[in-house]
Amino acid sequence: MNERSLALDALRGITLAMMILVNTPGSWSHVYPPLLHANWHGVTPTDFVFPFFLFIVGCALFFSNRKNHQLDIYTHALKIFRRTVLLLLAGLGLHAYLYSGTFAEFRLPGVLQRIALAYGAAAFIVWLPVRARIGSSLILLLLYIGIFALASGGYTLVANPVRHLDLWVLGAGHLWQGKGIAFDPEGLLSTLPAIVTVLSGYEATRIIVERTTQQKVLVIIAALAIGMALLLHPWVPINKYLWTSSYVLLTSGVAVLVLVALMQLESFRPVRPAYRAFAVYGENPLLIYILAGLWVKSLLAFSVGNSNLYAAFYHLLSLYFSDINASLVFAIFHVVLFWLIALWLHNRGILVRL
């Protein structure tokens, strides 16, 4: 694998396409179950999308470190800090766009904020030797398990330690309210295991680049991680909202297997056009994600009669499709729309990096 690996670019593009697909249904009341997150414990295909993105952040971090290895420590640290801050600001800016409420109700955590903090921490951890990096990952996962074991609320929605810390540090008004209470799936404490997700992408890429038996080694490691996740599940539930240690093992293991499968198929000529199409999506992933978020918020804010443009478009589609299929077509339309934007950027050689 190298900086121009088509398999890695395709995985990045597939992940971004899935992010847009699951985030933009025409109606949240009409969505096929696999395109929704699990209600609490357990996983659906949708629950693999965000950890795949963090895994890919780790892959990119490996190549970034190779490019920056000649930089002095101060300059390198400054670059990491700068990118972390820019990602945080981008996430807060996306939340602030067309926001009409008060600051007391402004959500502070978010997807880009999670990426920023997990990336920032992982970018410094990877300066350590290999054994220390692996040890750090194990410590983070075991520490997280230990915190939940000691917490009286355990893995429940209302009383879990992730929620308690966020309520104490950020306050209820600054958290997601999607579960009917103040609880944020991108909380502060659950960022700890998310760091390991980034590190798993880094180590997978390192093994591919540096070892001659890379794919066999990766498949064995991935199988062990998935097996461990399933064994732990009765005691450490697989849960995306809490980003549990078993969830990290499962999603990282599956991400490795998907990457290996894409690498195996890369030399198969008939699939290469599809790889290139998804690779276009993967060239500006953060920019496309932000543009998609701004677009959706704009549609929701633009009034059309007693409704908004988002709902009006869905209603138009529902005249020709069943409610659930209209919702799916709405989401697919946005996947294609932002692929066309990505293609426009690709054709003009525009690469936006934070």
Coordinates of C-alpha atoms in Angstrom, one line a residue:
M1 CA 0.0 0.0 0.0
N2 CA 1.2 3.6 -0.7
E3 CA -0.2 7.1 -0.5
R4 CA -2.2 6.4 -3.7
S5 CA -3.7 3.1 -2.7
L6 CA -6.9 2.7 -4.6
A7 CA -8.3 0.3 -2.0
L8 CA -7.8 2.8 0.8
D9 CA -9.2 5.7 -1.3
A10 CA -12.2 3.5 -2.2
L11 CA -12.8 2.6 1.5
R12 CA -12.7 6.3 2.4
G13 CA -15.2 7.1 -0.4
I14 CA -17.6 4.2 0.5
T15 CA -17.6 5.4 4.1
L16 CA -18.4 9.0 3.2
A17 CA -21.1 7.9 0.8
M18 CA -22.6 5.8 3.6
M19 CA -22.4 8.7 6.0
I20 CA -24.4 10.8 3.6
L21 CA -26.9 8.0 2.9
V22 CA -27.7 7.4 6.6
N23 CA -27.7 11.1 7.6
T24 CA -30.1 12.3 4.9
P25 CA -33.3 10.2 4.8
G26 CA -36.3 12.0 3.4
S27 CA -38.2 11.3 6.7
W28 CA -36.8 9.8 9.9
S29 CA -40.2 8.2 10.3
H30 CA -39.6 6.1 7.2
V31 CA -36.2 4.5 7.1
Y32 CA -35.2 0.9 6.4
P33 CA -33.9 -0.6 9.7
P34 CA -30.3 -1.3 8.4
L35 CA -30.0 2.4 7.8
L36 CA -30.8 3.3 11.4
H37 CA -28.5 3.0 14.4
A38 CA -29.3 0.3 16.9
N39 CA -31.6 1.5 19.6
W40 CA -29.0 0.9 22.3
H41 CA -27.0 -2.3 22.6
G42 CA -26.1 -4.2 19.4
V43 CA -25.2 -2.9 16.0
T44 CA -26.7 -2.4 12.5
P45 CA -24.7 -1.7 9.3
T46 CA -25.1 2.0 10.1
D47 CA -23.2 1.6 13.4
F48 CA -20.0 0.8 11.4
V49 CA -19.9 4.0 9.4
F50 CA -18.4 6.5 11.9
P51 CA -15.8 4.1 13.3
F52 CA -14.8 3.2 9.8
F53 CA -14.2 7.0 9.2
L54 CA -12.0 7.2 12.4
F55 CA -10.2 4.0 11.2
I56 CA -9.4 5.8 8.0
V57 CA -8.2 8.9 9.9
G58 CA -5.7 6.5 11.4
C59 CA -4.7 5.2 8.0
A60 CA -4.1 8.7 6.8
L61 CA -2.2 9.6 9.9
F62 CA 0.4 6.9 9.1
F63 CA 1.1 8.4 5.7
S64 CA 1.1 11.9 7.2
N65 CA 3.7 10.9 9.7
R66 CA 5.9 9.5 7.0
K67 CA 5.8 12.8 5.2
N68 CA 6.5 14.8 8.3
H69 CA 9.2 12.6 9.9
Q70 CA 11.9 15.1 9.1
L71 CA 10.1 17.9 11.0
D72 CA 11.4 18.9 14.4
I73 CA 9.2 17.9 17.3
Y74 CA 7.9 21.5 17.9
T75 CA 6.9 22.0 14.3
H76 CA 5.2 18.6 14.0
A77 CA 3.3 19.2 17.3
L78 CA 2.2 22.6 16.1
K79 CA 0.8 21.0 12.9
I80 CA -1.1 18.5 14.9
F81 CA -2.5 21.1 17.3
R82 CA -3.5 23.4 14.4
R83 CA -5.4 20.6 12.7
T84 CA -7.1 19.6 15.9
V85 CA -8.2 23.1 16.6
L86 CA -9.4 23.6 13.0
L87 CA -11.5 20.4 13.2
L88 CA -13.0 21.6 16.5
L89 CA -13.9 25.0 15.0
A90 CA -15.3 23.3 11.9
G91 CA -17.6 21.1 14.0
L92 CA -18.8 24.1 16.2
G93 CA -19.2 26.2 13.1
L94 CA -21.4 23.5 11.5
H95 CA -23.6 23.4 14.6
A96 CA -23.7 27.2 14.6
Y97 CA -24.8 27.6 11.0
L98 CA -28.4 28.9 10.9
Y99 CA -28.7 28.2 14.6
S100 CA -31.4 30.4 16.2
G101 CA -31.4 29.3 19.8
T102 CA -29.5 30.6 22.8
F103 CA -26.0 29.5 23.7
A104 CA -27.4 27.8 26.8
E105 CA -29.0 25.2 24.4
F106 CA -26.1 25.0 21.9
R107 CA -24.7 21.5 21.4
L108 CA -21.0 21.4 21.9
P109 CA -20.0 17.8 21.1
G110 CA -20.3 16.5 17.6
V111 CA -18.9 14.3 14.9
L112 CA -16.1 16.6 13.8
Q113 CA -15.3 17.4 17.4
R114 CA -15.0 13.6 18.1
I115 CA -12.7 13.3 15.1
A116 CA -10.6 16.3 16.3
L117 CA -10.0 15.0 19.8
A118 CA -9.4 11.4 18.8
Y119 CA -7.1 12.4 16.0
G120 CA -5.2 14.9 18.2
A121 CA -4.6 12.4 20.9
A122 CA -3.7 9.5 18.5
A123 CA -1.3 11.8 16.6
F124 CA 0.8 12.2 19.7
I125 CA 0.5 8.5 20.9
V126 CA 1.9 7.3 17.6
W127 CA 5.2 9.0 18.4
L128 CA 5.7 6.1 20.9
P129 CA 7.4 2.8 20.0
V130 CA 5.2 0.1 18.6
R131 CA 4.9 -1.8 21.9
A132 CA 4.1 1.3 23.8
R133 CA 1.4 2.2 21.3
I134 CA -0.2 -1.2 21.5
G135 CA 0.1 -1.0 25.3
S136 CA -1.5 2.4 25.3
S137 CA -4.5 1.1 23.3
L138 CA -5.0 -1.8 25.7
I139 CA -4.8 0.5 28.7
L140 CA -7.4 2.8 27.2
L141 CA -9.8 0.0 26.5
L142 CA -9.3 -1.7 29.9
L143 CA -9.5 1.7 31.7
Y144 CA -12.8 2.3 30.0
I145 CA -14.1 -1.1 31.0
G146 CA -13.0 -0.4 34.6
I147 CA -14.8 2.9 34.7
F148 CA -18.1 1.3 33.8
A149 CA -17.5 -1.6 36.2
L150 CA -17.1 0.9 39.0
A151 CA -20.0 3.1 38.0
S152 CA -23.3 2.3 39.6
G153 CA -25.2 3.1 36.5
G154 CA -23.2 0.8 34.3
Y155 CA -24.2 0.7 30.6
T156 CA -27.7 2.2 31.1
L157 CA -28.9 5.2 29.2
V158 CA -29.8 7.3 32.2
A159 CA -27.0 6.6 34.6
N160 CA -23.9 5.7 32.5
P161 CA -20.6 7.5 33.4
V162 CA -20.3 9.1 29.9
R163 CA -23.5 11.0 30.6
H164 CA -22.5 11.9 34.2
L165 CA -19.2 13.4 33.1
D166 CA -20.8 15.4 30.3
L167 CA -23.5 16.8 32.6
W168 CA -20.9 17.8 35.1
V169 CA -18.5 19.4 32.6
L170 CA -20.7 20.7 29.8
G171 CA -24.2 20.9 31.3
A172 CA -27.5 19.4 30.0
G173 CA -28.2 22.2 27.6
H174 CA -25.1 21.6 25.6
L175 CA -25.8 17.9 24.9
W176 CA -27.7 16.0 22.3
Q177 CA -31.3 15.4 23.2
G178 CA -32.1 12.7 20.7
K179 CA -32.9 10.0 23.2
G180 CA -35.3 12.2 25.1
I181 CA -32.8 13.1 27.8
A182 CA -29.5 15.0 27.8
F183 CA -27.0 12.4 26.6
D184 CA -24.4 12.8 23.9
P185 CA -23.0 9.9 21.8
E186 CA -20.0 12.0 21.1
G187 CA -19.3 12.6 24.8
L188 CA -16.0 13.5 26.5
L189 CA -15.4 10.2 28.2
S190 CA -16.3 8.0 25.2
T191 CA -13.6 9.8 23.2
L192 CA -11.0 7.6 25.1
P193 CA -11.9 4.4 23.3
A194 CA -12.5 6.4 20.0
I195 CA -8.7 7.2 20.2
V196 CA -8.1 3.4 19.9
T197 CA -10.2 3.3 16.8
V198 CA -7.9 5.8 15.1
L199 CA -4.8 3.9 16.4
S200 CA -6.2 0.7 14.9
G201 CA -6.2 2.3 11.5
Y202 CA -2.7 3.5 12.0
E203 CA -1.4 0.1 13.0
A204 CA -3.2 -1.7 10.2
T205 CA -1.6 0.6 7.7
R206 CA 1.8 0.1 9.3
I207 CA 1.5 -3.7 9.1
I208 CA 0.5 -3.5 5.4
V209 CA 3.4 -1.2 4.5
E210 CA 6.1 -2.7 6.6
R211 CA 5.4 -6.5 6.7
T212 CA 5.6 -9.0 3.8
T213 CA 2.9 -11.2 5.2
Q214 CA 0.7 -8.2 5.9
Q215 CA -2.7 -9.5 4.8
K216 CA -2.5 -12.8 6.7
V217 CA -1.4 -11.0 9.8
L218 CA -4.2 -8.5 9.5
V219 CA -6.9 -11.2 9.0
I220 CA -5.7 -13.1 12.1
I221 CA -5.7 -9.9 14.2
A222 CA -9.1 -8.8 12.9
A223 CA -10.6 -12.3 13.6
L224 CA -9.2 -12.2 17.2
A225 CA -10.6 -8.7 17.8
I226 CA -14.0 -9.7 16.5
G227 CA -14.0 -12.9 18.5
M228 CA -13.0 -11.0 21.7
A229 CA -15.8 -8.4 21.1
L230 CA -18.4 -11.2 20.8
L231 CA -17.0 -12.9 23.9
L232 CA -17.1 -9.7 25.9
H233 CA -20.6 -8.7 24.7
P234 CA -22.5 -10.2 27.7
W235 CA -20.5 -8.2 30.1
V236 CA -19.3 -5.3 28.0
P237 CA -22.2 -4.7 25.6
I238 CA -21.4 -3.7 22.0
N239 CA -22.8 -0.1 22.0
K240 CA -22.2 2.7 19.6
Y241 CA -23.6 5.4 21.8
L242 CA -21.2 4.6 24.5
W243 CA -18.4 3.6 22.1
T244 CA -17.7 0.6 24.4
S245 CA -14.4 -1.3 24.2
S246 CA -16.2 -4.3 22.7
Y247 CA -17.6 -2.0 20.0
V248 CA -14.1 -0.8 19.2
L249 CA -12.8 -4.3 18.8
L250 CA -15.7 -5.3 16.6
T251 CA -15.8 -2.3 14.3
S252 CA -12.0 -2.1 14.0
G253 CA -11.8 -5.8 13.2
V254 CA -14.5 -5.5 10.5
A255 CA -12.8 -2.4 9.1
V256 CA -9.6 -4.4 8.7
L257 CA -11.4 -7.2 7.0
V258 CA -13.1 -4.8 4.6
L259 CA -9.8 -3.1 3.8
V260 CA -8.1 -6.4 3.1
A261 CA -11.0 -7.5 0.9
L262 CA -10.8 -4.3 -1.1
M263 CA -7.0 -4.8 -1.5
Q264 CA -7.6 -8.4 -2.7
L265 CA -10.1 -7.2 -5.3
E266 CA -8.0 -4.2 -6.4
S267 CA -6.3 -6.1 -9.1
F268 CA -9.6 -7.5 -10.5
R269 CA -10.1 -5.2 -13.5
P270 CA -13.9 -5.1 -13.6
V271 CA -14.1 -3.5 -10.2
R272 CA -11.6 -0.8 -10.8
P273 CA -14.1 1.7 -12.3
A274 CA -16.2 1.4 -9.1
Y275 CA -13.0 1.9 -7.0
R276 CA -12.1 5.1 -8.9
A277 CA -15.7 6.4 -8.5
F278 CA -15.6 6.0 -4.8
A279 CA -12.0 7.2 -4.6
V280 CA -13.3 10.6 -6.0
Y281 CA -15.5 10.8 -3.0
G282 CA -12.6 10.1 -0.7
E283 CA -10.3 12.9 -2.0
N284 CA -12.1 15.7 0.0
P285 CA -14.0 13.8 2.7
L286 CA -14.1 16.5 5.4
L287 CA -15.1 19.2 2.9
I288 CA -17.9 17.0 1.4
Y289 CA -19.1 16.1 4.9
I290 CA -19.3 19.7 5.9
L291 CA -20.9 20.8 2.7
A292 CA -23.6 18.1 3.1
G293 CA -24.3 19.3 6.7
L294 CA -24.6 22.9 5.5
W295 CA -26.9 21.9 2.7
V296 CA -29.2 19.9 4.9
K297 CA -29.5 22.7 7.4
S298 CA -30.2 25.2 4.6
L299 CA -33.0 23.0 3.2
L300 CA -34.5 22.7 6.7
A301 CA -34.3 26.5 7.2
F302 CA -35.8 27.5 3.8
S303 CA -39.6 27.9 4.3
V304 CA -42.1 26.6 1.7
G305 CA -45.6 27.3 2.8
N306 CA -46.2 25.7 6.1
S307 CA -43.2 23.4 5.7
N308 CA -39.6 23.6 4.6
L309 CA -37.7 22.8 1.4
Y310 CA -36.4 19.5 2.9
A311 CA -39.9 18.2 3.6
A312 CA -41.3 19.6 0.4
F313 CA -38.8 17.6 -1.7
Y314 CA -39.6 14.5 0.3
H315 CA -43.3 15.1 -0.2
L316 CA -42.7 15.4 -4.0
L317 CA -40.9 12.0 -4.1
S318 CA -43.7 10.4 -2.0
L319 CA -46.1 11.1 -4.8
Y320 CA -44.2 8.6 -6.9
F321 CA -42.8 6.2 -4.3
S322 CA -44.0 4.6 -1.1
D323 CA -43.1 6.6 2.0
I324 CA -40.1 4.4 2.9
N325 CA -38.8 4.2 -0.7
A326 CA -39.2 8.0 -1.2
S327 CA -37.1 8.5 1.9
L328 CA -34.4 6.2 0.5
V329 CA -34.5 7.8 -2.9
F330 CA -34.1 11.2 -1.2
A331 CA -31.0 9.9 0.6
I332 CA -29.6 8.4 -2.6
F333 CA -30.2 11.6 -4.5
H334 CA -27.9 13.4 -2.0
V335 CA -25.2 10.7 -2.3
V336 CA -25.2 11.3 -6.0
L337 CA -25.4 15.1 -5.7
F338 CA -22.3 15.2 -3.4
W339 CA -20.5 12.7 -5.6
L340 CA -20.9 15.1 -8.5
I341 CA -19.5 17.9 -6.3
A342 CA -16.6 15.7 -5.4
L343 CA -16.1 14.9 -9.1
W344 CA -16.1 18.6 -9.9
L345 CA -13.4 19.2 -7.3
H346 CA -11.4 16.2 -8.6
N347 CA -11.5 17.4 -12.2
R348 CA -10.1 20.8 -11.1
G349 CA -7.5 19.3 -8.9
I350 CA -8.9 20.9 -5.8
L351 CA -7.9 19.3 -2.6
V352 CA -8.9 20.9 0.7
R353 CA -7.0 19.8 3.8
L354 CA -7.4 21.2 7.3

